[in-house]
Amino acid sequence: MITTLPASPRPSLRDPLLWAAILLIGGMLGWLSIARYDGFNAGMYDLGNMAQAIWSGSRGEPLLYSRPEGMRASRLAGHVEIGYFLLAPIYAAWPDPRALLAVQAALFALGAIPVYRIAWRRIDATGSNGQAVRPYAARCLALIYLLYPTAQTGVLFDFHADTVAAPLLLFALDALDARAWRRFALWIALALSMKFYVAALAVGIGAVLWLWEGQRRVGALTALAGGVYGALAFFVVRPLFTPASAGRAAEITGGYLAYYFGALHEIAATLPDRFLNAIVVFGPALLVAWRGWRWLLPGLPLAAAMLISTGPGGAFDYRYHHYALVVPFIVMATIDGAARMKSAAMARPPDATRRARRSWRGDLGFTVAVTAIFSALLVNTPLNPLFWSGVPGYGFDRSIYGVTPRDARLASFLATRVPPEAPLAASTFVATHLVNRETVYLVRYPFEARAERLPSLLPQVQYALPDALFDWYLHLDDGYGGGLDYDRDAIAILLRDPAFALVDMEDGLLLFARDAAPDRALVNRLSLIPDDGAPALQRFGPFDLVRAQVDPIAPRRLRATFVWRVREALPPGAQYVAVSRLEGVAGARFVHVPGYALRPAWEWREGDVVEETFDVVVPPDALPGRYSWRVGWYDVRHPDAALTDERSRMTGTDEYPVAMIEVEQ
């Protein structure tokens, strides 16, 4: 049942359904965004980079962040995100990436307010003749906006200026519709400050105002402002803040275009996927939006550019943040289309045929339903049935929104045992939690097959934090992304670098320090020794455990020595790692680093006898007592390898109890 709101010269915002939708959907998206961060599933690209830049801005610097080339660069040299300075006071008050995620979700949800107001004025209030106005269209359009798939995926994909700018554009369009020119100019200026290519959208808005909205002066000024700002941002501001090593302005521009469109010859191979993504971007509202096609035009160039983009990671995918800026124009076209349908219906003579009396209300309600279905099927939220199904990659999967006990332990470790402000390199999802410092590199960048840049970056850092139990795993058609061994190369590089030593650890996360005192350095060595013919204590597939010894060497520090006899080499493609644990002690899992990184077990040869010695740190919260040290072998390529349980354990084997360990106070 649709309630009737009091008649008013302007739309009332005292609509409980509007605020319920804003709070529920905004709260849901904010909760999921923060859950991704808390679960160590939000990477340095892009949340970490944005947070580090805004932290820099809160210190009066020009939005600096760490680049993989080994330098600090300004966001003003890239997308010219001047608007990030407006977020710096918020970040200064709550210096945490979660502050940005909360702001982004809140701004998105509040974007329903201008949508509601525009729809009320253009559709619901039309022809009311002073009578009470039912906010049917206003409610429908607010729901279409809040449920729109590419709007929600933009909010859930880390933090980006595009997603922040989208509701600002809606507030600008609301001011435009109300003929509030100063507010219109303010909101346009704020939107422009978020990214330089918002200028193209401003030019598009100006063109629509000039050609079809009867606002030629405002349209000309808007287009002029957008064009001038875009030119200044791209050709003046960007080169001004770009390091001299990057080259001249023409080279910078060429590099930018090559980054996103440098492989156009690949488009043909992915054309069906691009077409399907176009349907997701425009399809949910097209039944009504096509009638307001004029308002689709400002967003079309950006959408087309992304749909033909060959940028990294399949940048044309609808889940990427760029499409967030297209949503305001899809919504505006839907409002305009419904308004035109209502006007046509009001102008139609009473004796028109039944077919001519197509209901704008019915089409608008159907569009809400279609948008909700698209959202439920394509966005990973509680509205999606797969969210609750336990299917990998959905819902509370540990690589999506799941927050595990290990995540809480790692967060505590980073907060209490990693020096603040020290320059460092870290695993990609760990680095996002360490951004409030000048230098944060990655031990392996997402675009690297191995840790290729790390050796050149290490001279600039004091600490490094690779993850030996990297627990983010993404199923791909041709394999997987992430996986337990994601940081293994980085660990090997650090172990071989004489300037660094392993000094601390927590449940697989390793802390290396430069020039560590000898009494802090943890031993990690591996050697081949003669076979003395000793009998096997336990067999693990092709490996015999010949000897195992664990001794205390300092409070809460143990030294373990294992000797393995290789009866036969692992088959090609098989990769296994030995992991020990103290039974009953949370966080006390110890990867056998020497046989994992220095000389991995899949490189051992038949007849080898391998001795590995390594030191470990017992978690500080472990209660005093006697605990069983147990060892097992695990399949590195298994989706659940990082859990080191029976699912990934070497087939036909079980854990072996090596010794009883006394943990003192």
XYZ file of C-alpha atoms in Angstrom:
665
model
C 0.000 0.000 0.000
C 1.350 3.450 -0.944
C 0.874 6.100 1.706
C 0.131 9.675 0.745
C 2.462 12.404 1.906
C 1.172 15.926 2.518
C 1.151 18.293 -0.429
C 4.213 20.520 -0.459
C 5.931 22.868 -2.921
C 9.013 20.737 -2.449
C 9.440 17.041 -1.669
C 9.297 15.986 1.928
C 12.129 13.832 3.187
C 10.081 12.516 6.104
C 9.395 9.312 4.280
C 10.133 6.321 6.516
C 10.539 4.001 3.532
C 13.225 6.243 2.046
C 15.232 6.322 5.264
C 14.736 2.629 5.890
C 16.165 1.857 2.443
C 19.074 4.272 2.963
C 19.953 2.831 6.351
C 19.515 -0.819 5.402
C 21.391 -0.764 2.096
C 23.977 1.793 3.162
C 24.560 -0.091 6.391
C 24.825 -3.405 4.552
C 27.399 -2.097 2.081
C 29.389 -0.368 4.805
C 29.415 -3.531 6.917
C 30.546 -5.699 3.999
C 33.257 -3.224 2.978
C 34.673 -3.112 6.486
C 34.403 -6.908 6.795
C 36.621 -7.242 3.704
C 39.207 -5.051 5.396
C 38.982 -6.796 8.763
C 39.346 -10.152 7.012
C 42.568 -9.069 5.263
C 40.879 -9.232 1.863
C 41.197 -5.559 0.853
C 44.510 -5.050 -0.908
C 47.019 -2.254 -1.185
C 45.636 -1.886 -4.716
C 43.544 0.178 -4.277
C 42.344 0.799 -0.713
C 45.841 0.926 0.715
C 47.150 3.378 -1.865
C 44.188 5.715 -1.351
C 44.435 5.562 2.436
C 48.175 6.245 2.384
C 47.652 9.223 0.058
C 44.901 10.700 2.242
C 47.035 10.109 5.358
C 49.755 12.063 3.553
C 47.244 14.813 2.768
C 46.299 15.035 6.459
C 49.970 15.932 7.084
C 49.911 18.728 4.528
C 51.611 16.716 1.764
C 50.353 16.452 -1.842
C 48.617 13.078 -1.463
C 51.755 10.950 -1.639
C 51.792 7.163 -1.794
C 54.457 4.511 -2.404
C 54.981 3.408 -5.994
C 56.443 0.037 -7.063
C 59.213 1.896 -8.865
C 60.657 2.715 -5.459
C 59.505 6.286 -4.960
C 56.710 8.361 -3.492
C 54.276 9.767 -6.031
C 51.309 12.120 -5.781
C 47.727 11.226 -6.618
C 47.722 14.634 -8.318
C 50.074 13.173 -10.924
C 47.555 10.493 -11.825
C 43.812 11.028 -11.619
C 44.167 14.455 -9.975
C 42.060 13.530 -6.940
C 42.183 16.957 -5.305
C 38.986 16.140 -3.429
C 40.928 13.733 -1.226
C 42.097 16.775 0.717
C 38.479 17.189 1.858
C 38.632 13.709 3.375
C 41.943 14.363 5.132
C 40.343 15.912 8.285
C 38.123 12.833 8.658
C 41.132 10.581 8.287
C 43.082 12.682 10.784
C 40.277 12.154 13.315
C 40.057 8.413 12.583
C 43.359 7.391 10.928
C 42.150 4.068 9.629
C 41.185 2.877 6.100
C 37.846 1.831 7.546
C 37.000 5.515 7.921
C 37.157 5.880 4.139
C 35.026 2.783 3.597
C 32.397 4.095 6.013
C 32.355 7.533 4.349
C 32.063 5.987 0.892
C 29.124 3.770 1.868
C 27.383 6.640 3.652
C 27.796 9.031 0.713
C 26.491 6.429 -1.699
C 23.417 5.772 0.429
C 22.718 9.498 0.828
C 22.701 9.759 -2.955
C 19.176 8.339 -2.759
C 18.019 11.700 -1.375
C 18.593 13.755 -4.548
C 17.192 10.887 -6.628
C 14.049 10.907 -4.486
C 13.711 14.695 -4.781
C 14.173 14.815 -8.558
C 11.716 11.969 -9.146
C 9.183 13.610 -6.835
C 9.365 16.915 -8.710
C 9.510 15.543 -12.240
C 7.050 12.668 -11.901
C 4.981 12.477 -8.709
C 4.195 16.193 -8.376
C 3.416 16.643 -12.072
C -0.311 17.254 -12.523
C -1.061 17.143 -8.787
C -2.943 20.483 -8.949
C -2.273 21.204 -5.293
C -3.421 17.815 -4.085
C -1.442 15.506 -1.820
C 1.360 13.787 -3.700
C 2.000 10.082 -3.503
C 5.764 9.453 -3.685
C 5.460 6.322 -5.781
C 8.026 7.309 -8.414
C 10.340 8.857 -5.826
C 10.420 5.614 -3.864
C 10.868 3.488 -6.978
C 13.773 5.583 -8.265
C 15.459 5.679 -4.866
C 15.291 1.877 -4.778
C 16.582 1.567 -8.343
C 19.571 3.706 -7.388
C 20.302 1.917 -4.123
C 19.960 -1.527 -5.708
C 21.715 -0.780 -8.989
C 24.340 -3.523 -9.499
C 27.232 -1.383 -10.714
C 26.578 1.162 -7.982
C 26.809 -1.496 -5.282
C 29.878 -3.178 -6.769
C 31.573 0.216 -6.907
C 31.041 0.641 -3.166
C 32.261 -2.886 -2.430
C 35.414 -2.556 -4.546
C 37.802 -0.911 -2.069
C 37.723 2.909 -2.018
C 37.751 5.093 -5.130
C 37.080 8.697 -6.028
C 34.698 7.570 -8.798
C 32.354 6.048 -6.247
C 32.532 9.145 -4.066
C 31.882 11.446 -7.024
C 28.720 9.611 -8.160
C 26.417 10.846 -5.346
C 27.973 14.319 -5.656
C 26.805 14.392 -9.273
C 23.322 13.388 -8.141
C 23.241 16.268 -5.663
C 24.338 18.538 -8.533
C 21.514 17.258 -10.736
C 19.048 17.809 -7.905
C 20.220 21.404 -7.513
C 19.971 21.823 -11.275
C 16.411 20.515 -11.273
C 15.514 22.918 -8.462
C 17.233 25.800 -10.304
C 19.478 26.332 -7.287
C 22.452 27.533 -9.321
C 24.910 28.168 -6.508
C 24.340 24.719 -5.054
C 24.650 23.282 -8.544
C 28.027 24.978 -9.051
C 29.234 23.784 -5.631
C 28.303 20.143 -6.220
C 29.773 20.170 -9.729
C 33.005 21.622 -8.335
C 33.150 18.924 -5.649
C 32.541 16.186 -8.218
C 35.225 17.599 -10.518
C 37.719 17.583 -7.665
C 37.427 13.824 -7.281
C 38.857 12.796 -10.653
C 39.943 14.677 -13.734
C 37.739 12.699 -16.115
C 34.607 13.824 -14.265
C 35.211 16.877 -16.468
C 33.938 14.889 -19.458
C 30.720 14.182 -17.566
C 30.329 17.881 -16.729
C 30.718 18.719 -20.429
C 28.033 16.122 -21.160
C 25.674 17.657 -18.599
C 26.245 21.049 -20.191
C 25.433 19.635 -23.620
C 22.147 18.157 -22.388
C 21.200 21.470 -20.751
C 22.014 23.389 -23.937
C 20.310 21.058 -26.398
C 17.241 19.743 -24.592
C 16.650 21.286 -21.170
C 16.243 24.890 -22.285
C 19.138 26.106 -20.107
C 21.572 27.337 -22.718
C 23.477 29.774 -20.537
C 23.869 27.309 -17.680
C 24.683 24.548 -20.153
C 27.380 26.587 -21.843
C 28.952 27.587 -18.533
C 28.838 24.010 -17.240
C 30.444 22.600 -20.384
C 33.044 25.362 -20.380
C 33.883 24.783 -16.725
C 34.219 21.055 -17.296
C 36.380 21.483 -20.386
C 38.689 24.072 -18.845
C 39.098 22.111 -15.606
C 39.750 18.875 -17.472
C 42.402 20.489 -19.645
C 44.118 22.137 -16.672
C 44.026 18.954 -14.612
C 45.350 16.700 -17.364
C 47.870 18.958 -19.066
C 49.007 21.195 -16.203
C 48.393 19.644 -12.777
C 49.400 16.087 -13.685
C 52.764 17.023 -15.238
C 53.420 19.490 -12.415
C 53.312 16.710 -9.817
C 54.844 13.971 -11.948
C 58.485 13.101 -11.128
C 60.977 14.276 -13.741
C 61.983 10.665 -14.362
C 58.545 9.965 -15.818
C 59.251 12.132 -18.879
C 57.521 15.046 -20.555
C 53.788 15.714 -20.665
C 53.334 13.958 -24.001
C 55.105 10.866 -22.687
C 52.983 10.901 -19.521
C 49.784 11.125 -21.550
C 50.929 8.358 -23.866
C 51.784 6.151 -20.914
C 48.380 6.734 -19.340
C 46.531 5.830 -22.534
C 48.750 2.794 -23.100
C 48.006 1.568 -19.573
C 44.253 1.393 -20.218
C 44.081 0.975 -24.008
C 47.454 -0.433 -25.014
C 46.208 -3.834 -26.164
C 43.111 -3.093 -28.235
C 43.945 -6.055 -30.462
C 42.808 -8.286 -27.565
C 39.225 -6.980 -27.642
C 37.987 -9.481 -30.229
C 38.835 -12.421 -27.966
C 36.746 -10.989 -25.126
C 33.937 -9.412 -27.155
C 31.149 -11.665 -25.787
C 32.213 -10.916 -22.213
C 32.274 -7.194 -22.932
C 28.789 -7.361 -24.439
C 27.443 -9.158 -21.365
C 29.042 -6.539 -19.125
C 27.367 -3.801 -21.168
C 24.032 -5.494 -20.505
C 24.744 -5.506 -16.775
C 25.729 -1.822 -16.848
C 22.674 -0.556 -18.747
C 20.179 -3.414 -18.828
C 18.375 -3.196 -15.464
C 16.824 0.225 -16.156
C 16.683 0.211 -19.933
C 12.917 -0.459 -20.180
C 12.257 3.091 -18.972
C 15.660 4.761 -19.350
C 15.682 4.544 -23.146
C 12.843 7.074 -23.251
C 15.111 9.523 -21.427
C 18.066 8.693 -23.693
C 19.311 12.277 -23.642
C 20.488 11.842 -20.048
C 22.325 8.654 -20.936
C 24.643 10.584 -23.243
C 26.934 12.188 -20.611
C 27.854 8.792 -19.195
C 28.161 6.925 -22.497
C 31.752 7.988 -23.351
C 33.041 6.785 -19.982
C 31.088 3.537 -20.185
C 32.287 2.946 -23.749
C 35.885 3.668 -22.756
C 35.730 1.104 -19.960
C 33.988 -1.486 -22.103
C 36.854 -1.351 -24.632
C 39.549 -0.954 -21.991
C 42.372 -3.472 -21.942
C 43.609 -2.307 -18.553
C 44.925 -4.727 -15.940
C 42.695 -7.323 -14.355
C 39.874 -7.200 -16.890
C 39.043 -3.540 -16.272
C 35.900 -3.804 -18.428
C 34.226 -6.024 -15.810
C 31.036 -4.531 -14.347
C 32.393 -5.001 -10.819
C 35.049 -2.344 -11.362
C 34.549 1.046 -9.798
C 34.657 3.112 -13.012
C 31.021 2.363 -13.843
C 29.869 4.058 -10.629
C 30.063 7.385 -12.473
C 27.659 6.148 -15.151
C 24.938 5.300 -12.625
C 23.762 8.906 -11.979
C 22.968 9.292 -15.672
C 21.204 5.949 -15.930
C 19.056 6.992 -12.977
C 18.455 10.449 -14.443
C 17.473 8.895 -17.789
C 15.038 6.610 -15.963
C 13.480 9.602 -14.188
C 13.208 11.495 -17.467
C 11.790 8.453 -19.254
C 9.114 7.895 -16.600
C 8.253 11.601 -16.613
C 7.765 11.510 -20.365
C 5.546 8.439 -20.055
C 3.412 10.162 -17.437
C 3.138 13.352 -19.493
C 2.112 11.332 -22.536
C -0.492 9.474 -20.483
C -1.911 12.722 -19.114
C -2.125 14.194 -22.617
C -3.782 11.098 -24.074
C -7.536 11.355 -24.791
C -9.765 9.144 -22.630
C -10.894 7.024 -25.600
C -7.339 5.947 -26.595
C -6.808 2.241 -27.179
C -5.844 -0.028 -24.322
C -2.406 -0.618 -25.849
C -1.735 3.102 -25.892
C -2.424 3.301 -22.163
C 0.766 1.607 -21.103
C 1.270 2.355 -17.439
C 4.353 4.310 -16.401
C 3.715 3.039 -12.870
C 3.810 -0.557 -14.060
C 7.006 -0.036 -16.053
C 8.672 1.730 -13.133
C 7.665 -0.987 -10.693
C 8.889 -3.630 -13.126
C 12.221 -1.794 -13.417
C 12.595 -1.898 -9.639
C 12.005 -5.646 -9.741
C 14.473 -6.187 -12.607
C 17.115 -4.090 -10.847
C 16.612 -6.052 -7.641
C 16.946 -9.355 -9.541
C 20.125 -8.216 -11.295
C 21.525 -7.099 -7.955
C 20.557 -10.332 -6.210
C 22.160 -12.446 -8.924
C 25.284 -10.437 -9.684
C 26.370 -8.672 -6.489
C 27.876 -10.545 -3.564
C 25.570 -9.301 -0.809
C 23.069 -10.982 1.544
C 20.427 -10.432 -1.162
C 22.227 -12.999 -3.314
C 21.216 -16.619 -2.551
C 24.817 -17.718 -3.154
C 25.922 -15.471 -0.296
C 24.473 -17.995 2.165
C 25.260 -21.151 0.200
C 28.871 -21.648 1.236
C 29.994 -21.621 -2.410
C 33.671 -20.566 -2.671
C 33.997 -16.883 -3.501
C 30.691 -15.847 -1.938
C 29.437 -14.615 1.405
C 31.603 -15.341 4.403
C 34.263 -17.179 2.435
C 37.528 -16.276 4.187
C 38.739 -14.658 0.933
C 35.669 -12.407 0.635
C 33.871 -11.163 3.765
C 34.903 -13.827 6.272
C 36.826 -12.687 9.350
C 38.743 -15.563 10.914
C 40.478 -15.876 14.298
C 43.774 -15.634 12.412
C 42.746 -12.253 11.027
C 42.226 -10.921 14.542
C 45.623 -12.278 15.599
C 47.371 -10.659 12.643
C 45.698 -7.320 13.354
C 46.898 -7.459 16.959
C 50.408 -8.447 15.831
C 50.620 -5.510 13.427
C 49.359 -3.072 16.040
C 51.665 -4.186 18.857
C 54.791 -5.735 17.352
C 55.467 -3.791 14.146
C 57.195 -0.422 14.750
C 54.963 2.494 13.728
C 56.083 4.798 10.934
C 59.071 2.603 9.995
C 59.521 2.111 6.227
C 58.559 -1.406 5.238
C 57.447 -3.844 2.575
C 54.575 -6.193 3.313
C 52.292 -8.815 1.847
C 49.568 -7.228 -0.284
C 46.672 -7.616 2.189
C 48.854 -6.952 5.225
C 50.189 -3.691 3.812
C 46.682 -2.185 3.785
C 46.777 -2.291 7.597
C 50.119 -0.453 7.737
C 49.516 2.550 5.496
C 49.970 5.368 8.000
C 53.623 5.835 7.155
C 55.663 7.359 4.342
C 56.965 4.155 2.798
C 54.881 1.015 2.247
C 55.930 -1.284 -0.552
C 54.665 -4.758 -1.383
C 56.879 -7.812 -1.192
C 55.114 -8.911 -4.368
C 52.952 -6.715 -6.560
C 49.693 -8.023 -8.049
C 51.009 -7.663 -11.587
C 54.141 -9.734 -10.846
C 54.454 -13.463 -11.431
C 57.215 -13.488 -8.778
C 58.672 -11.018 -6.292
C 60.685 -9.323 -9.026
C 60.864 -5.789 -7.635
C 61.588 -6.677 -4.022
C 65.411 -6.785 -4.242
C 65.498 -3.213 -5.573
C 63.071 -1.995 -2.887
C 64.705 -3.600 0.156
C 67.465 -0.949 0.524
C 64.711 1.580 1.314
C 62.957 -0.369 4.086
C 63.675 -1.378 7.666
C 61.152 -4.208 7.906
C 59.459 -6.731 5.648
C 56.366 -8.828 6.326
C 55.705 -11.694 3.911
C 52.974 -14.206 4.717
C 54.043 -17.863 4.706
C 50.402 -18.950 5.170
C 48.862 -16.633 2.579
C 45.195 -17.501 2.920
C 43.555 -15.550 0.088
C 42.517 -17.904 -2.702
C 40.521 -17.124 -5.836
C 39.287 -19.816 -8.213
C 40.050 -18.947 -11.854
C 39.158 -20.706 -15.086
C 42.833 -21.483 -15.725
C 43.941 -22.087 -12.126
C 43.832 -19.865 -9.089
C 44.914 -16.491 -7.774
C 46.737 -16.073 -4.492
C 47.262 -19.385 -2.742
C 49.492 -20.460 0.102
C 52.775 -19.930 -1.777
C 52.004 -16.410 -3.021
C 54.823 -14.848 -0.959
C 57.250 -17.783 -1.072
C 59.683 -16.095 -3.477
C 59.764 -13.009 -1.283
C 60.559 -15.133 1.773
C 63.451 -16.756 -0.087
C 64.834 -13.359 -1.125
C 64.699 -12.087 2.451
C 66.301 -15.214 3.903
C 69.212 -14.854 1.478
C 69.685 -11.119 2.045
C 72.466 -10.693 4.640
C 71.077 -7.309 5.693
C 67.816 -8.861 6.931
C 66.983 -11.406 9.612
C 63.752 -13.038 10.683
C 62.982 -11.648 14.155
C 59.319 -12.383 14.887
C 56.281 -14.285 13.621
C 52.604 -14.872 14.215
C 50.692 -17.786 12.717
C 52.678 -17.796 9.487
C 53.171 -14.038 9.151
C 56.913 -13.359 9.264
C 58.640 -10.172 10.400
C 62.106 -9.499 8.981
C 64.245 -6.620 10.275
C 67.275 -4.895 8.826
C 70.510 -5.073 10.833
C 68.850 -7.004 13.648
C 70.870 -7.687 16.788
C 72.265 -11.243 16.786
C 70.189 -12.214 19.812
C 66.996 -11.275 17.948
C 67.749 -13.128 14.704
C 65.931 -16.420 14.224
C 67.972 -19.189 12.626
C 66.829 -20.641 9.300
C 69.187 -22.998 7.498
C 69.048 -26.097 5.332
C 71.752 -28.520 4.275
C 72.205 -31.929 2.677
C 73.847 -34.448 5.002
C 75.090 -38.043 4.613
C 72.576 -40.816 5.128
C 73.461 -42.668 8.344
C 70.832 -45.321 7.684
C 68.739 -44.387 10.740
C 65.225 -45.870 10.698
C 62.280 -43.665 9.879
C 60.262 -42.244 12.762
C 57.313 -41.585 10.455
C 56.590 -41.714 6.743
C 54.950 -38.840 4.891
C 54.433 -40.046 1.344
C 57.873 -39.963 -0.324
C 59.527 -38.390 2.729
C 60.786 -40.225 5.800
C 61.146 -38.290 9.038
C 64.480 -39.595 10.337
C 65.132 -37.248 13.249
C 63.261 -34.447 15.003
C 64.326 -32.324 17.936
C 62.834 -29.202 19.500
C 64.698 -27.293 22.229
C 64.036 -24.036 24.097
C 66.716 -21.396 23.390
C 65.186 -18.366 25.134
C 61.887 -17.434 26.763
C 59.127 -18.169 24.269
C 61.667 -19.175 21.594
C 62.334 -22.685 20.322
C 64.815 -24.227 17.910
C 63.600 -27.137 15.784
C 65.730 -29.522 13.727
C 64.201 -31.997 11.301
C 65.974 -34.537 9.115
C 64.115 -35.901 6.088
C 65.124 -38.775 3.819
C 63.748 -38.552 0.278
C 62.751 -42.026 -0.880
C 61.506 -40.671 -4.166
C 61.048 -37.224 -5.679
C 57.624 -35.646 -5.791
C 55.803 -36.120 -9.114
C 55.931 -33.161 -11.530
C 53.576 -30.375 -10.447
C 53.157 -31.660 -6.880
C 54.105 -29.168 -4.168
C 54.022 -29.876 -0.439
C 55.166 -28.005 2.643
C 55.780 -29.174 6.199
C 53.991 -27.212 8.916
C 54.293 -27.779 12.661
C 52.043 -26.578 15.442
C 51.721 -26.568 19.202
C 48.498 -28.420 19.843
C 46.031 -26.297 21.773
C 47.883 -22.984 21.288
C 46.137 -20.465 19.036
C 48.448 -18.916 16.470
C 51.270 -21.413 17.101
C 51.637 -22.741 13.555
C 55.172 -22.805 12.205
C 55.952 -23.225 8.531
C 59.208 -25.098 7.971
C 60.664 -22.102 6.178
C 64.010 -23.601 5.102
C 62.355 -26.523 3.292
C 59.726 -24.208 1.878
C 61.681 -21.182 0.648
C 65.423 -21.882 0.694
C 65.096 -25.237 -1.042
C 61.455 -26.230 -1.463
C 60.561 -29.884 -1.019
C 59.496 -30.256 -4.670
C 63.139 -29.628 -5.624
C 64.456 -32.402 -3.382
C 65.821 -35.393 -5.261
C 65.571 -39.086 -4.608
C 68.223 -40.178 -2.089
C 68.683 -36.705 -0.564
C 68.868 -36.436 3.206
C 67.806 -32.921 4.127
C 68.426 -31.292 7.491
C 66.491 -28.127 8.248
C 66.917 -26.050 11.378
C 64.710 -23.120 12.245
C 63.764 -20.999 15.238
C 60.192 -20.123 16.151
C 58.475 -17.686 18.491
C 55.692 -18.976 20.741
C 52.722 -16.564 20.773
C 52.911 -14.261 23.803
C 49.352 -15.091 24.861
C 50.060 -18.841 25.113
C 49.314 -20.015 28.652
C 52.094 -21.763 30.569
C 51.938 -25.532 30.291
C 53.013 -28.600 28.323
C 51.968 -28.840 24.685
C 52.443 -31.427 21.964
C 54.537 -30.326 18.970
C 52.983 -31.976 15.900
C 54.110 -31.904 12.271
C 52.287 -32.631 9.020
C 52.703 -32.156 5.273
C 50.228 -30.111 3.223
C 49.418 -29.642 -0.457
C 50.501 -26.119 -1.363
C 48.069 -25.920 -4.294
C 44.989 -26.979 -2.370
C 42.346 -24.222 -1.937
C 42.407 -24.778 1.835
C 46.175 -25.222 2.176
C 46.484 -22.178 4.454
C 44.216 -23.857 7.012
C 46.696 -26.755 7.392
C 44.056 -29.307 8.326
C 42.886 -32.679 7.018
C 41.511 -31.147 3.825
C 44.940 -30.260 2.442
C 47.035 -32.807 4.346
C 49.114 -35.176 2.220
C 46.943 -38.131 1.257
C 47.363 -41.152 3.503
C 49.253 -39.283 6.208
C 48.466 -37.787 9.582
C 50.209 -35.419 11.953
C 53.087 -36.885 13.917
C 53.716 -35.912 17.567
C 57.378 -34.946 17.730
C 57.836 -33.832 21.346
C 56.201 -32.329 24.406
C 57.094 -28.660 24.818
C 57.113 -26.802 28.116
C 55.917 -23.199 27.769
C 56.868 -21.044 30.725
C 55.433 -17.755 31.921
